[in-house]
Short mmCIF file of C-alpha atoms in Angstrom, two decimals:
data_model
loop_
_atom_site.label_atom_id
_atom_site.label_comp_id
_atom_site.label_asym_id
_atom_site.label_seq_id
_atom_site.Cartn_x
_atom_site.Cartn_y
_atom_site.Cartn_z
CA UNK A 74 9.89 -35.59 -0.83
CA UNK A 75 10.13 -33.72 -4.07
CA UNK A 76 6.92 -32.29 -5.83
CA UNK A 77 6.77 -33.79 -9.31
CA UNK A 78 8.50 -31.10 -11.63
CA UNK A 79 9.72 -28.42 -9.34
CA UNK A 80 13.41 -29.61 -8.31
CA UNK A 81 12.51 -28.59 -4.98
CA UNK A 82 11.13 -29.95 -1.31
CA UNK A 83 8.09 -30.92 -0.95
CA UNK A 84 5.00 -28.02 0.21
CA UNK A 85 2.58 -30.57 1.08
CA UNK A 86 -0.88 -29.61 2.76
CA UNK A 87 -2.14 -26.09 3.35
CA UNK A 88 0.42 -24.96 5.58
CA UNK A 89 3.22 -25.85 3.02
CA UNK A 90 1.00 -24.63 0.20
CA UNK A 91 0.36 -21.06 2.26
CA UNK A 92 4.10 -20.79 3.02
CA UNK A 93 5.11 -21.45 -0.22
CA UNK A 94 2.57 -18.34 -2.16
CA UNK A 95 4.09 -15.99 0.69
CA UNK A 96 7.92 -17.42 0.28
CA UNK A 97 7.34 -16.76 -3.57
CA UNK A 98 5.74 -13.44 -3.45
CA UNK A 99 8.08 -11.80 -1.23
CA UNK A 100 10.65 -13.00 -3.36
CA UNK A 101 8.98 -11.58 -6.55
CA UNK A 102 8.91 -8.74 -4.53
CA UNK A 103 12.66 -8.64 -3.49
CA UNK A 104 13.48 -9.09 -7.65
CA UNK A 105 11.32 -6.40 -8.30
CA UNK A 106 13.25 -4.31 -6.00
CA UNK A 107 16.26 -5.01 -7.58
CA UNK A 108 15.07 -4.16 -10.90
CA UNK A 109 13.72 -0.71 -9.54
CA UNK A 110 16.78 -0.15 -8.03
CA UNK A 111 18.66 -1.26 -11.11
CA UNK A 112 16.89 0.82 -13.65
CA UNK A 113 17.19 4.36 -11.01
CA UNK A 114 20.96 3.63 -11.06
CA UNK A 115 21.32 3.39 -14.79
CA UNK A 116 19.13 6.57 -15.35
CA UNK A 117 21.60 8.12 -12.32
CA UNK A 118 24.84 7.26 -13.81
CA UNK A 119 23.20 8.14 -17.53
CA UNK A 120 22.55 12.00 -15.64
CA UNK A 121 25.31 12.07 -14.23
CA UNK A 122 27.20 11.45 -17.35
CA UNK A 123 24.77 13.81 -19.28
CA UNK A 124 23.97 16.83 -17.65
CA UNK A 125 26.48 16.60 -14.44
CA UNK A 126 23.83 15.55 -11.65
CA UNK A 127 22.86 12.21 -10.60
CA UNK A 128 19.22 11.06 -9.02
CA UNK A 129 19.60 12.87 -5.77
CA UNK A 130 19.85 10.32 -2.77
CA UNK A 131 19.69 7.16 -5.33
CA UNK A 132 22.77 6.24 -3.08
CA UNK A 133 20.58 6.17 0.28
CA UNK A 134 17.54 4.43 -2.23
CA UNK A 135 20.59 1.90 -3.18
CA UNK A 136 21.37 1.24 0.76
CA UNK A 137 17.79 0.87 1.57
CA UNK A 138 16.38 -1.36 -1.26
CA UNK A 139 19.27 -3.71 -1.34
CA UNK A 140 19.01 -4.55 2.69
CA UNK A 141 14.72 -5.07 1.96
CA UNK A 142 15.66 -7.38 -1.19
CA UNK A 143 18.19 -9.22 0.58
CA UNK A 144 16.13 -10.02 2.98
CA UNK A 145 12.82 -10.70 1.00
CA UNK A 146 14.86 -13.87 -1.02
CA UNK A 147 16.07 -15.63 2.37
CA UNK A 148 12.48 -17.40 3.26
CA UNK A 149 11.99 -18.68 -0.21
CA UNK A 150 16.08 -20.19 -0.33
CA UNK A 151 15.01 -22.07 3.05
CA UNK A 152 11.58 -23.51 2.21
CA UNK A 153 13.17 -24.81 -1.46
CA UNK A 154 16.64 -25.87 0.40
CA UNK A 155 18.59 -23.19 -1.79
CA UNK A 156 21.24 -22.37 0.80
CA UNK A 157 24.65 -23.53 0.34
CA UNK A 158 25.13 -26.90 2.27
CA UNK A 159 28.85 -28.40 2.88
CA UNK A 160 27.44 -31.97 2.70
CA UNK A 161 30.52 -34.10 1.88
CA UNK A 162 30.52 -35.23 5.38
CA UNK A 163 27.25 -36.74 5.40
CA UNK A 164 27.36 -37.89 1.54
CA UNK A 165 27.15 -41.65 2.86
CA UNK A 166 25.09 -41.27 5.50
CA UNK A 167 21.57 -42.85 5.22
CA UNK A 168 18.25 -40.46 3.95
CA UNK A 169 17.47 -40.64 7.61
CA UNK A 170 20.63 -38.89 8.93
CA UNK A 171 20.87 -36.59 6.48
CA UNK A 172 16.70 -35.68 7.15
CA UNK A 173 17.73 -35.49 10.74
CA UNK A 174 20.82 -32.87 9.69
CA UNK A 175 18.22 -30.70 7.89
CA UNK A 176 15.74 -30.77 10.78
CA UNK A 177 18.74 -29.73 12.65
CA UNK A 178 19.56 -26.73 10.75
CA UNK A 179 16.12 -25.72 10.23
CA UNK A 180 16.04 -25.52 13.64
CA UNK A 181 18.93 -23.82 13.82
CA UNK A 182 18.01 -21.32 11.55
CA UNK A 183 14.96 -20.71 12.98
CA UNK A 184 16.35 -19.46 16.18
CA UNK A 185 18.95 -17.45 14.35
CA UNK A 186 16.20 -15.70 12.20
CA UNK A 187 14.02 -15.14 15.88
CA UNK A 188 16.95 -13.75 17.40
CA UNK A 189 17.12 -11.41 14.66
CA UNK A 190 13.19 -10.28 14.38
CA UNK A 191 13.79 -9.31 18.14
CA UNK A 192 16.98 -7.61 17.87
CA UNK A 193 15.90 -5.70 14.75
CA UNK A 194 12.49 -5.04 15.83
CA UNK A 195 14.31 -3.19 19.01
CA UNK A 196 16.27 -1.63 16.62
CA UNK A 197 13.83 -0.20 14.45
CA UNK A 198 12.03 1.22 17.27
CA UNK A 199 14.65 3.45 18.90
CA UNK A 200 15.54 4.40 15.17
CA UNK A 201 11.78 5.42 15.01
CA UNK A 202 11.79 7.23 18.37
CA UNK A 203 15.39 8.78 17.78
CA UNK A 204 13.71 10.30 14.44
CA UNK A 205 16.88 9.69 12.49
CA UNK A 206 17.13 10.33 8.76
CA UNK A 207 18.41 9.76 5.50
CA UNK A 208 20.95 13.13 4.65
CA UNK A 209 19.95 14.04 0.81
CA UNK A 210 16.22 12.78 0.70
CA UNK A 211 15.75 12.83 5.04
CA UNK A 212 13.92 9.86 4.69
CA UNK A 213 13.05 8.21 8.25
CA UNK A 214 15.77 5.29 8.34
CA UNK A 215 13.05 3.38 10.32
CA UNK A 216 10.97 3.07 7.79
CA UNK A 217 13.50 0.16 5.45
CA UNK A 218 12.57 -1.93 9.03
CA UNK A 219 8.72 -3.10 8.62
CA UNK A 220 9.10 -5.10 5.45
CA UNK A 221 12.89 -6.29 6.84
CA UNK A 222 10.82 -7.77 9.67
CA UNK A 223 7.62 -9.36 7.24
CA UNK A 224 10.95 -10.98 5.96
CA UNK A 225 12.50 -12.24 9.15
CA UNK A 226 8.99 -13.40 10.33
CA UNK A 227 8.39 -15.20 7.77
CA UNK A 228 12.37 -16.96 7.56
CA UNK A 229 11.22 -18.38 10.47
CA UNK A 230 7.98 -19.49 9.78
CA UNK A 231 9.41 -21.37 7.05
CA UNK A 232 12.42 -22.54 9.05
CA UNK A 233 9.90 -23.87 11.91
CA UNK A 234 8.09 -25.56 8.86
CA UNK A 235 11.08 -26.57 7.52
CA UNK A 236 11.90 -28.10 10.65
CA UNK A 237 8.76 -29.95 11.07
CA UNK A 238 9.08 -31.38 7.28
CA UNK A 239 12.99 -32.91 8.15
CA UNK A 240 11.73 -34.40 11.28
CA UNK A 241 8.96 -36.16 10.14
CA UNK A 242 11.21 -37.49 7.31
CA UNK A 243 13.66 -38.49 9.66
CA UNK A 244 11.39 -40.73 12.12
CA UNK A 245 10.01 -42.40 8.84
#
């Protein structure tokens, strides 16, 4: 099930290979983020510290960034089976059950993660209608909401795929 030097599931045909260049680049993207966000706040604090005046709105930048980032890492943690699993339960069950347990929570997940595409997408568009803003930089709070949902699309892509994988491994 593992590819041969990667520690992680297996991305088999083009579907798997597809999910995996997206999963990866939006989490390149999410790092890259970070390190953006990183480097503004160490110039901010270095101003503020300095000459008495930060990066104005780096705090509303901070906000913003981190909830994209966040975001941008959860499809690649599914597709590689990075989240945290409680597995002493099943830690003498048979590769079967525990392939089964995985399909489950793929599953799972994948309804989660639709739940929240709809409910944010709703979100983002009375944000957009209600014109609401940032206060320092009046940036349009909307706008943190199209890659959130690229993100949340793709978790459950990868969580149907996910899925899928388990399932097959489970009737084997």
């Amino acid at each position: 099930m593992d590819e041969p030097g990667s520690g992680g599931p297996s991305t088999d045909g083009p579907v798997g290979r597809c999910l995996s260049l997206l999963t990866r680049a939006f989490a390149l993207a999410g790092g890259a983020i970070l390190v953006a966000m990183t480097v503004m706040e160490t110039v901010s604090i270095t101003l503020r510290a300095v000459v008495g005046a930060p990066i104005p709105g780096d705090f509303e930048l901070i906000k913003m960034g981190t909830a994209i980032a966040v975001v941008a890492f959860l499809p690649y943690c599914q597709l590689v089976k990075g989240n945290f699993i409680v597995d002493f339960v099943l830690a003498r069950a048979s590769d079967r059950v525990k392939a089964a347990m995985d399909a489950l929570g793929g599953l799972a997940l994948g309804f989660i993660a639709a739940i929240l595409l709809w409910r944010m997408t709703l979100g983002g568009i009375d944000l957009r209608a209600s014109a609401d803003k940032s206060m320092v930089l009046s940036l349009p709070i909307w706008s943190a909401f199209p890659p959130i949902l690229l993100s949340l699309a793709l978790l459950v892509a990868v969580s149907l795929y996910v899925f899928w994988r388990d399932f097959k491994a489970a009737v084997r």
